[in-house]
Short mmCIF file of C-alpha atoms in Angstrom, two decimals:
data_model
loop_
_atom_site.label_atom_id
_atom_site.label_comp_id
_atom_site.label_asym_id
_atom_site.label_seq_id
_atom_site.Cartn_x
_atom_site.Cartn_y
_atom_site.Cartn_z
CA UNK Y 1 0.00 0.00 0.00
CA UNK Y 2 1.12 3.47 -0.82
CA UNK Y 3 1.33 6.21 1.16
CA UNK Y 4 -1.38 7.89 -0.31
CA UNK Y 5 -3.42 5.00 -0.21
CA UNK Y 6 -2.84 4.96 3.59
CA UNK Y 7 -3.61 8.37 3.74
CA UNK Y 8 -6.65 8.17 1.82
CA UNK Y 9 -8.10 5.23 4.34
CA UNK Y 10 -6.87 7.52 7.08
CA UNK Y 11 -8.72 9.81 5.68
CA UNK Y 12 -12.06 7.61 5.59
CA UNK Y 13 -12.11 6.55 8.70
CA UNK Y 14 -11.89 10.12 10.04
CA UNK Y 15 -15.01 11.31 7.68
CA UNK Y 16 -17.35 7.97 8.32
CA UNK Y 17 -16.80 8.25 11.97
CA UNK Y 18 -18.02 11.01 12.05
CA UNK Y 19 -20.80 10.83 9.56
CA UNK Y 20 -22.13 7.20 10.45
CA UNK Y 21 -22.56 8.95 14.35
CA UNK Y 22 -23.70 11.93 12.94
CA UNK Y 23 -26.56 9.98 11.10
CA UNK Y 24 -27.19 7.97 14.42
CA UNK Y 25 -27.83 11.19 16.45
CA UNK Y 26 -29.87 12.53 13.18
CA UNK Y 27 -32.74 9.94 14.14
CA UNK Y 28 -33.11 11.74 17.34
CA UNK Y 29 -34.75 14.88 15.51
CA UNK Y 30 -37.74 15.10 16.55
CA UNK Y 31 -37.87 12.60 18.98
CA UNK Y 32 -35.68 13.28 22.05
CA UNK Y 33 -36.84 13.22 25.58
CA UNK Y 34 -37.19 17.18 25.55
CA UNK Y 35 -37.08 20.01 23.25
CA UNK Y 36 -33.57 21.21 24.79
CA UNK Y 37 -32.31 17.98 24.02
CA UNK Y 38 -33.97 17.59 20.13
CA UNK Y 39 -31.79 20.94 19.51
CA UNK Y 40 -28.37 19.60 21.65
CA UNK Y 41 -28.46 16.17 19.24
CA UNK Y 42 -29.31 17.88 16.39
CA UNK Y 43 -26.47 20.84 17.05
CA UNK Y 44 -24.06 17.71 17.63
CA UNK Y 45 -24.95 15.89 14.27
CA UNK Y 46 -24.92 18.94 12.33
CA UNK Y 47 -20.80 19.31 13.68
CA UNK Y 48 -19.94 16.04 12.51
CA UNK Y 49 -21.93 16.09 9.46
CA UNK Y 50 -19.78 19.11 8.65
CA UNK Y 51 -16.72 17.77 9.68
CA UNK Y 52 -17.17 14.84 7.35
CA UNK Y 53 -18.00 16.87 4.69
CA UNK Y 54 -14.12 18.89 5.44
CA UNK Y 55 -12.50 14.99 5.69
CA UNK Y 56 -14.24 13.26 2.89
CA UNK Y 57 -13.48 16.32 0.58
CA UNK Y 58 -9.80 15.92 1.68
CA UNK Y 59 -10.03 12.07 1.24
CA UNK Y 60 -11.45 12.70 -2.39
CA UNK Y 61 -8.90 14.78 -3.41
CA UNK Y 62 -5.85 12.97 -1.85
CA UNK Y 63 -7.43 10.05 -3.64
CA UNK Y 64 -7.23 11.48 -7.05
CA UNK Y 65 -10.50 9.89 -8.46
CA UNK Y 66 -12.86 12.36 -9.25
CA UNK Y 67 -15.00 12.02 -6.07
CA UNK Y 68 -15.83 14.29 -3.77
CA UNK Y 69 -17.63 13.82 -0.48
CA UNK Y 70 -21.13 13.44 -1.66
CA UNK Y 71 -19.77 10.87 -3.72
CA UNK Y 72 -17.85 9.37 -1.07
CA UNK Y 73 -20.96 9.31 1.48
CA UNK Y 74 -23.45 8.28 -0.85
CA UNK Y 75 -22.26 5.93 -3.34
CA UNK Y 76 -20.23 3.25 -1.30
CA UNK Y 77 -21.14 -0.04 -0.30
CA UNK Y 78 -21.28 -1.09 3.73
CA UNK Y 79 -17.83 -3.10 3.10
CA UNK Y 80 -16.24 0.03 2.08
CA UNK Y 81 -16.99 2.14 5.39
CA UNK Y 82 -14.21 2.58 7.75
CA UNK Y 83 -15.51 4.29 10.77
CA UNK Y 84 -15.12 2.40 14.25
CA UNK Y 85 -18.15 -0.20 14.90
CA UNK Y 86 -18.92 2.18 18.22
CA UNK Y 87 -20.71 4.63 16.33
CA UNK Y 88 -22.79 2.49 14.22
CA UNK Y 89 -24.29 1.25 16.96
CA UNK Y 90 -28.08 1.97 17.66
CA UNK Y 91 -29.57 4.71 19.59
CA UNK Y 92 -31.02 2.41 21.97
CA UNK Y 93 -32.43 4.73 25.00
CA UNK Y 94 -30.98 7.73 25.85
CA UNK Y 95 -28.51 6.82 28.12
CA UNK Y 96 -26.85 4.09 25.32
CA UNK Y 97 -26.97 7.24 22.90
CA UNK Y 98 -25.27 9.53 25.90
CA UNK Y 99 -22.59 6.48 26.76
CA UNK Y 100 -21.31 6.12 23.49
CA UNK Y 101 -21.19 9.82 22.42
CA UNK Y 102 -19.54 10.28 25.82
CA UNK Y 103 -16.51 7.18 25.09
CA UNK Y 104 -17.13 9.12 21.26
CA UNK Y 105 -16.42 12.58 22.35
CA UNK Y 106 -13.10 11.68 25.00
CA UNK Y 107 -11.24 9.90 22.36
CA UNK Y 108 -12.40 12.20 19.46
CA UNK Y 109 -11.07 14.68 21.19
CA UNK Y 110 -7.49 13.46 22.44
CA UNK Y 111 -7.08 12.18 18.87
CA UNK Y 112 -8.02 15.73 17.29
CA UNK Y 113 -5.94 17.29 19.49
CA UNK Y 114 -2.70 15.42 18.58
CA UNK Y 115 -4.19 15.73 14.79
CA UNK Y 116 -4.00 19.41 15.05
CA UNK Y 117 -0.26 19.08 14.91
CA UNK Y 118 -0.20 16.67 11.92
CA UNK Y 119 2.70 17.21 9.18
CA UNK Y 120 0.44 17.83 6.72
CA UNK Y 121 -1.65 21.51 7.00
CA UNK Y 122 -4.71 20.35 5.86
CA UNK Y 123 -5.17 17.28 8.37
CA UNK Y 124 -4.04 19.82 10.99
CA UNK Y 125 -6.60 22.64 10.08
CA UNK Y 126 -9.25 20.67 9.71
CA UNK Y 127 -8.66 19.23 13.40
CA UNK Y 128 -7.97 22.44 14.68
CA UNK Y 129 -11.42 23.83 13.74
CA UNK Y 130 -13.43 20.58 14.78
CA UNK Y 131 -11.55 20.58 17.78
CA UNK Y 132 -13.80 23.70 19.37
CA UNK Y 133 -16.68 22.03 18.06
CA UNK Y 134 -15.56 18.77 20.07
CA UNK Y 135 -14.47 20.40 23.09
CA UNK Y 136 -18.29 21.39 23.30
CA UNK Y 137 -19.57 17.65 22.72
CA UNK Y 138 -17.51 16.17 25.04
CA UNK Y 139 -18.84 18.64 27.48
CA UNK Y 140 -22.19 18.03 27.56
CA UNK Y 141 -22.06 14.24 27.33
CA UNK Y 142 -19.83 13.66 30.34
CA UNK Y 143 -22.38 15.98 31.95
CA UNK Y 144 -25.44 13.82 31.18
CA UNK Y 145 -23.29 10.42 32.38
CA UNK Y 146 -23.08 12.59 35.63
CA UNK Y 147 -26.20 13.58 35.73
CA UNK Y 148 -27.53 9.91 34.74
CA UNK Y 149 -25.26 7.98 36.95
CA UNK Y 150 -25.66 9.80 39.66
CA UNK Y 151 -29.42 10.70 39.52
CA UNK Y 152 -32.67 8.35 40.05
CA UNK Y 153 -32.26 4.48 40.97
CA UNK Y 154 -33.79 3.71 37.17
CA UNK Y 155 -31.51 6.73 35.57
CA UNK Y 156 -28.18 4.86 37.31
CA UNK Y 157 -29.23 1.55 36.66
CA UNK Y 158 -30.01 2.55 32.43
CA UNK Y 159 -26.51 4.55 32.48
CA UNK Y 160 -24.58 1.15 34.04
CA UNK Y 161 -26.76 -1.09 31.63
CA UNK Y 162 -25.09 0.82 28.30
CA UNK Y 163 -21.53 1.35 29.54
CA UNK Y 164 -21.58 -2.27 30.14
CA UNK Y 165 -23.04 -3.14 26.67
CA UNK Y 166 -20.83 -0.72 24.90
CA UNK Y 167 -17.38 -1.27 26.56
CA UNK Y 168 -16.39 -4.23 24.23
CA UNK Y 169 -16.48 -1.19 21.64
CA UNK Y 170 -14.24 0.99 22.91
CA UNK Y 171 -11.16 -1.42 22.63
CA UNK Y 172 -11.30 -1.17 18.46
CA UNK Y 173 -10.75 3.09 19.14
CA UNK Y 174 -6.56 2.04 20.46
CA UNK Y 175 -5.79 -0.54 18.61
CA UNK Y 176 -3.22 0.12 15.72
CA UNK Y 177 -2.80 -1.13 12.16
CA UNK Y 178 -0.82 -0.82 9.54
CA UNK Y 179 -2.59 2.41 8.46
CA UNK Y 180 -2.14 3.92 12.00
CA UNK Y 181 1.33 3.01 11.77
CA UNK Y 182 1.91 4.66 8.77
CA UNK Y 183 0.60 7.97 9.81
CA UNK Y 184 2.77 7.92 13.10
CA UNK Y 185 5.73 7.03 10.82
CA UNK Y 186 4.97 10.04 8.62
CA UNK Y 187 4.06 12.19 11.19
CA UNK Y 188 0.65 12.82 10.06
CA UNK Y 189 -1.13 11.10 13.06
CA UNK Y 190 -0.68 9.54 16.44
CA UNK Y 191 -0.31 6.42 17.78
CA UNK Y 192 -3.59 5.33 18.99
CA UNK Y 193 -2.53 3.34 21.85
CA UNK Y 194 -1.27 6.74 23.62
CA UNK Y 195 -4.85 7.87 23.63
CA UNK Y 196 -5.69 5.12 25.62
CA UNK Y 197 -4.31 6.46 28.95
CA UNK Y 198 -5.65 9.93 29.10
CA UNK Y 199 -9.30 8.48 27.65
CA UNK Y 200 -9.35 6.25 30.54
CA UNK Y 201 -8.32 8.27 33.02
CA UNK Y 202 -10.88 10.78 31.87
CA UNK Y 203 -13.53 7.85 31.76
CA UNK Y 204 -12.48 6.86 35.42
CA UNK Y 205 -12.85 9.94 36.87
CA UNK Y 206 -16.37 10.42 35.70
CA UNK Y 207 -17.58 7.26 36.43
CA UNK Y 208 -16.48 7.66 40.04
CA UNK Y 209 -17.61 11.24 40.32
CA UNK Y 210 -21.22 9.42 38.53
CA UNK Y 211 -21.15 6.53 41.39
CA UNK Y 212 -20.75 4.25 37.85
CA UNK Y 213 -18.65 0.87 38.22
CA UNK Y 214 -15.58 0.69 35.01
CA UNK Y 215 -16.58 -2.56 33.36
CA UNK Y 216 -13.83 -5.34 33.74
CA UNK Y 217 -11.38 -5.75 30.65
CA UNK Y 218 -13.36 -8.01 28.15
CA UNK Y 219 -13.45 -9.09 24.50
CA UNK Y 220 -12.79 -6.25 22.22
CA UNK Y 221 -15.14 -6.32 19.33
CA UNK Y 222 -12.97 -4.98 16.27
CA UNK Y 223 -13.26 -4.51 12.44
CA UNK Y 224 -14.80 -1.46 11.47
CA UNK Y 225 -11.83 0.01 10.57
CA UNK Y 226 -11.16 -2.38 7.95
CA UNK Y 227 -14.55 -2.20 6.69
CA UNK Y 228 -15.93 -5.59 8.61
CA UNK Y 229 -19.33 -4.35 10.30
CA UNK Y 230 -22.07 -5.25 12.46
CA UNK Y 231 -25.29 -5.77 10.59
CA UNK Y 232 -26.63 -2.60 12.00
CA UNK Y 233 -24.23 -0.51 9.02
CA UNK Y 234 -26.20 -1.77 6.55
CA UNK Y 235 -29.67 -0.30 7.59
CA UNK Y 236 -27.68 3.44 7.90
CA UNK Y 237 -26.91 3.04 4.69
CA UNK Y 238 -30.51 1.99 2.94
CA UNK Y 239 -31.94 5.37 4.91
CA UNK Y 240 -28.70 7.57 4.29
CA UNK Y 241 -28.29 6.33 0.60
CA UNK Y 242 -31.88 5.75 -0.65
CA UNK Y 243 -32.54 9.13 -2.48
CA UNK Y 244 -29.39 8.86 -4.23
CA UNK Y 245 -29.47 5.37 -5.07
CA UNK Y 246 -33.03 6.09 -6.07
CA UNK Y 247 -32.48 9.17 -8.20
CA UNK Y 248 -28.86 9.24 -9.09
CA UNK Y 249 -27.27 12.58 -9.55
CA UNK Y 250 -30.82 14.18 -7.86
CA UNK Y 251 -29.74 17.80 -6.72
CA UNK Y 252 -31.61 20.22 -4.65
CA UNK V 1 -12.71 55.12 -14.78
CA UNK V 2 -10.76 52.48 -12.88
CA UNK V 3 -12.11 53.69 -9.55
CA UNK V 4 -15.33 53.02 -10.63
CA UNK V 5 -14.86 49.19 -12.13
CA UNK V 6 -12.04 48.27 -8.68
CA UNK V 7 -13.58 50.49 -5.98
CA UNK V 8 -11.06 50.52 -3.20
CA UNK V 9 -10.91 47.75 -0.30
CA UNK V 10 -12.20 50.23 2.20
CA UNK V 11 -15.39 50.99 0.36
CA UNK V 12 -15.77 47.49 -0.47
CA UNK V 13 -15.82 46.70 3.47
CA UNK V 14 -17.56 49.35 3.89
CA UNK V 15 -20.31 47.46 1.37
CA UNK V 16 -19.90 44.73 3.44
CA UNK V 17 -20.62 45.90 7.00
CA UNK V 18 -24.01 45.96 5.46
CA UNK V 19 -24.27 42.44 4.70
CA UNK V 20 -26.43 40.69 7.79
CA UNK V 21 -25.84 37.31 8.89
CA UNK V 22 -28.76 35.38 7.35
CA UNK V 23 -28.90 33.84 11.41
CA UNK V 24 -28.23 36.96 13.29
CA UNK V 25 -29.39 39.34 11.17
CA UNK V 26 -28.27 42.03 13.99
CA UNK V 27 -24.22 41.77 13.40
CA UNK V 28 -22.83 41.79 9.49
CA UNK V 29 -20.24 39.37 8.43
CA UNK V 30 -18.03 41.81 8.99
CA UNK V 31 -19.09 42.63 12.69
CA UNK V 32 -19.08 38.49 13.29
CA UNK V 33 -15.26 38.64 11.67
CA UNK V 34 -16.29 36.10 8.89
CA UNK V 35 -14.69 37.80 6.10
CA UNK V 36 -10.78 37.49 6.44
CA UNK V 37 -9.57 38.87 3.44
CA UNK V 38 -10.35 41.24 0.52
CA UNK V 39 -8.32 41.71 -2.05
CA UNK V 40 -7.97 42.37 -6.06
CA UNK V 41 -6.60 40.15 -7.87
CA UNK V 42 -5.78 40.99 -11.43
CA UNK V 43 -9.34 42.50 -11.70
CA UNK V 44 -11.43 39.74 -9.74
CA UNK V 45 -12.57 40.66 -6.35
CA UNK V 46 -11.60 38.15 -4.02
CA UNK V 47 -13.51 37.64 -0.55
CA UNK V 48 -11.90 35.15 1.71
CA UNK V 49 -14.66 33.52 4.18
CA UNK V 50 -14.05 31.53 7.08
CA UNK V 51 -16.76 29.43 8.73
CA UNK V 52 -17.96 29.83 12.39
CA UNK V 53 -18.99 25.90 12.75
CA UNK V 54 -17.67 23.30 10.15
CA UNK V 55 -21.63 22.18 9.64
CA UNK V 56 -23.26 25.99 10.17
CA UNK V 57 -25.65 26.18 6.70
CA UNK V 58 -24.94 29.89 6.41
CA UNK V 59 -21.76 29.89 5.35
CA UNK V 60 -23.39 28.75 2.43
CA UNK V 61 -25.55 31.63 2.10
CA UNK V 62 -23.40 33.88 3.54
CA UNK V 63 -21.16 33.65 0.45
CA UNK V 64 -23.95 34.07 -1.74
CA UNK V 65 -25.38 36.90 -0.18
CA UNK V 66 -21.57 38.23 0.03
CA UNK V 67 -21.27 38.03 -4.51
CA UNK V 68 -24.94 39.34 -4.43
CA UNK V 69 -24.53 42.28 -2.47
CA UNK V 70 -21.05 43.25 -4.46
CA UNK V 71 -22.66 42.69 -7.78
CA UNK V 72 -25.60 45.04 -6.88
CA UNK V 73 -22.71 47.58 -6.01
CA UNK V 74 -21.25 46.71 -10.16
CA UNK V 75 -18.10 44.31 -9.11
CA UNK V 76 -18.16 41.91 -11.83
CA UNK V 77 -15.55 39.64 -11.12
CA UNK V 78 -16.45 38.05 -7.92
CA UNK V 79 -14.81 34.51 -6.61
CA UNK V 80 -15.71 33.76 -2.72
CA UNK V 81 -12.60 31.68 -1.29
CA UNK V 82 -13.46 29.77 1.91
CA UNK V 83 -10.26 29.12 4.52
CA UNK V 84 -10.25 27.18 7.25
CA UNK V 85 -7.27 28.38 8.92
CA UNK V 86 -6.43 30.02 11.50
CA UNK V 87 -9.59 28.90 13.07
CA UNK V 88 -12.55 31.61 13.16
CA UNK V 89 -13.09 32.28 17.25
CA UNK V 90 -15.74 34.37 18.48
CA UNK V 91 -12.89 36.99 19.50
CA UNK V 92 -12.69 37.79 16.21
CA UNK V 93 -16.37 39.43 16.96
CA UNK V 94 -15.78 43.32 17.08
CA UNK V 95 -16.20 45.55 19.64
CA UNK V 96 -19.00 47.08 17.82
CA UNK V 97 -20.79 43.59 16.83
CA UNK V 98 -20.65 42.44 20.78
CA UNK V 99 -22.71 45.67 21.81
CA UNK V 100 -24.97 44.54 18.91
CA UNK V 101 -25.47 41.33 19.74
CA UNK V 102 -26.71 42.53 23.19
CA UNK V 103 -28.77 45.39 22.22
CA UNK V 104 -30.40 42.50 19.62
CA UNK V 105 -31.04 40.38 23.23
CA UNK V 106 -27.93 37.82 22.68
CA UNK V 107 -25.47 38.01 25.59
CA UNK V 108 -21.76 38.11 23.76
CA UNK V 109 -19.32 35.97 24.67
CA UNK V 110 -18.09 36.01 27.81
CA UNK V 111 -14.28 34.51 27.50
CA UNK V 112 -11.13 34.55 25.37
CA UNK V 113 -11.58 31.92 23.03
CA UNK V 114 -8.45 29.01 23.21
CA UNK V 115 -8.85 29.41 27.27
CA UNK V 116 -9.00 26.10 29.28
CA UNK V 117 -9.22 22.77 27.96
CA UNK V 118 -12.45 20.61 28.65
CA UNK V 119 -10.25 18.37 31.41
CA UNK V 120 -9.55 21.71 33.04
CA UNK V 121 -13.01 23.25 32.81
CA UNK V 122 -14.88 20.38 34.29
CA UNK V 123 -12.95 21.03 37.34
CA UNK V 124 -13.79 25.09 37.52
CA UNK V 125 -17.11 27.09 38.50
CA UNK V 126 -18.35 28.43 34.28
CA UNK V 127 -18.15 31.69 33.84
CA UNK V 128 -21.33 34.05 34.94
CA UNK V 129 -22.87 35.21 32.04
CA UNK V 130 -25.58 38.33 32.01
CA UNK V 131 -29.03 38.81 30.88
CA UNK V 132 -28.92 40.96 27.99
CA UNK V 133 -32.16 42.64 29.16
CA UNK V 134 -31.77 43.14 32.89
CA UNK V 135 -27.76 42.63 32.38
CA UNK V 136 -27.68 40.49 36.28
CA UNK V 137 -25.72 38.13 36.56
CA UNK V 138 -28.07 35.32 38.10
CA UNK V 139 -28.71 33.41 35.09
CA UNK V 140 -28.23 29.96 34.34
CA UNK V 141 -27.61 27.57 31.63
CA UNK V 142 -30.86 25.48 29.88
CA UNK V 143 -28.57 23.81 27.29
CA UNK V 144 -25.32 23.64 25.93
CA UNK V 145 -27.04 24.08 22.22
CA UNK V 146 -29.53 26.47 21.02
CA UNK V 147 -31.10 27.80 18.27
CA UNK V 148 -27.93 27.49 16.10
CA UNK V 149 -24.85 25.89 16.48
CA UNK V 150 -23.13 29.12 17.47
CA UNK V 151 -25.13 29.39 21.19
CA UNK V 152 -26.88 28.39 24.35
CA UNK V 153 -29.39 28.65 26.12
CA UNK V 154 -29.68 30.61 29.08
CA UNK V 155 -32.51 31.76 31.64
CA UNK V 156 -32.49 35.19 33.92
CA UNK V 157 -33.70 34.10 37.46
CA UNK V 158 -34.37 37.28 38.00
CA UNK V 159 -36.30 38.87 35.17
CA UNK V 160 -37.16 35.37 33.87
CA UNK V 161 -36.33 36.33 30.38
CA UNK V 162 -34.99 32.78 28.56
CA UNK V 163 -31.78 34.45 26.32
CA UNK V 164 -28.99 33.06 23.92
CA UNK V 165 -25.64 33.27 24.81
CA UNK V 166 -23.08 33.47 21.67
CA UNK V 167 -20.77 30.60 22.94
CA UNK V 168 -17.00 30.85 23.18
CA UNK V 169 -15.21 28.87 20.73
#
């Protein structure tokens, strides 16, 4: 594999993390627990959905093949998505969808945060500007697994129930490959294990603070980053995909 | 002749401080700092636009309200560039387009932008933030999101009045 080819699946992974999660919180609209929270979700998707609009553009153009992120979002098969299999996962009540934005938000940000020094100017701008948007996210949603955690008998027991259904999730977000290795070799991105410390120490402290117990160290479910998915992928992509499958080329 | 075709870069600002933001139609893109660079470039007018959020769908309409409001003045030659970098903060908000935003009945941002990281701010008391129409200081956050991805919500306990804030980023 090139280096540009490396790049380029750098590159996707970046963009379908966050558009895959920003889909996920995109079925909220309309349908969140309060009208404070319909806008929050919907503020949050609307970030990422711009962010992966800034990543898949760069992926498209580093790739050299004419497509662009539109093209990139809409037009590939399940198989050819690289984001993490965290974020695919479904909504589930709203303290799954708060657990895994909050494990989400405390890696996305370490890892933009060391992207924002990347070699190459237009990985580190782009980071750099989703980076404020981040620091916002990962706010709020280590606010609600306070406020969860440490609120009603039913909230605490819901909160517990999803970090102990989504931990075997989290393992995929360190683990290294040969892309990742790449990247650190060219200086264009970090080495993922060295998120793993400050995420969990970040993790710890709000689960303590949020009277939450860590899970124990399990089975790590892996594969999304090389494009091997749960089934739930699949039924993004038949809601994300239809109108342009539909009506290719439709424009509005 | 030529003053007439490439009006100079002060006039052209000058055009657009008049240009609202289709969201805030109180502040211009110049009071929000949006526009980072004008400049002529061998007889094309080029704006450089930054967005405030990588999703926000002004930016979008920002741009086209920028080439429509320069054509109406007789530039031609218009080309909208958008840059990413530096990073658009809200302290690139004017003096003048803070004491807008307030007098419009959106409290302005209340820090330097860059300040502490999230780590650090979980562990420190927010900052107070005032009520645009009473201007005390009792007021407390609703939500972290509001109307658009630029602020929150906040409530006056003592006037009552529910306000944005224009978040710090």
């Amino acid at each position: 594999m090139s280096d540009q080819e490396a790049l380029f699946e750098y590159l996707l992974r970046l963009g379908d993390n966050a558009l895959v999660l920003g889909h996920r919180l995109s079925e909220w609209c309309g349908h969140a627990p309060a009208l404070e929270e319909d806008l929050a979700l919907s503020n949050v998707a609307l970030d990422l959905i711009g962010q992966t609009q800034l990543w898949l553009n760069l992926a498209g153009e580093v790739e050299g093949k004419g497509r662009d992120a539109d093209k990139l979002a809409y037009l590939r098969d399940a198989r050819d998505f690289r984001n993490i299999l965290l974020v695919e996962q479904p909504n589930g009540d709203f303290a799954v969808t708060m657990a895994r934005q909050f494990f989400f938000d405390a890696w996305h940000y370490l890892l933009l945060r060391e992207l924002a020094g990347s070699k190459d100017g237009r990985i580190a701008e782009i980071a750099a500007k989703s980076l404020k948007e981040v620091t916002y996210h990962l706010e709020r949603s280590r606010d609600w697994v306070l406020r969860l955690g440490d609120g009603t008998e039913e909230s605490h027991r819901r909160m517990q129930a999803a970090i102990d259904d989504l931990w075997m999730y989290t393992g995929e977000l360190f683990e290294a490959d040969e892309i990742d290795r790449a990247m650190l070799r060219e200086g264009l991105g970090p080495d993922p294990a060295a998120l793993h410390e400050p995420w969990l120490g970040l993790v710890k402290a709000t689960f303590e603070e949020a009277t939450l117990s860590l899970p124990q160290p399990g089975w790590a479910q892996r594969g999304g980053k090389r494009g091997i998915h749960s089934e739930h992928l699949g039924y993004i992509l038949a809601d994300l995909q239809f109108l342009q499958r539909a009506y290719p080329n439709a424009t509005w | 002749m030529d003053s007439l075709t490439h009006p100079d870069l002060s006039q052209i600002r000058s055009w657009l401080g008049e240009v609202p933001d289709p969201e805030v139609p109180a502040v211009s893109v110049m009071d929000l700092g949006i526009v980072r660079e004008v400049q002529w470039e061998e007889g094309e007018l080029v704006v450089a636009i930054t967005p405030t959020y990588s999703g926000c769908p002004a930016t979008s309409v920002i741009a086209i309200e920028i080439e429509a409001a320069l054509r109406a003045k007789g530039i031609e030659r218009v080309r909208i560039e958008r840059r990413l970098s530096p990073p658009w903060t809200t302290d690139w908000i004017t003096p003048e387009g803070r004491q807008k935003l307030e007098a419009y009945g959106i409290a302005p941002p209340a820090e330097i932008a860059g300040g502490p990281s999230p780590f650090e701010r979980f562990l420190r008391k927010p900052p107070a933030i005032a009520c645009p129409r009473c201007k005390s200081v009792n007021t407390h956050r609703v939500s972290e999101f509001g109307s658009t991805p630029c602020k929150a919500q906040y409530q006056c306990r003592d006037c009552l009045e529910p306000f944005d804030y224009f978040k710090c980023i």
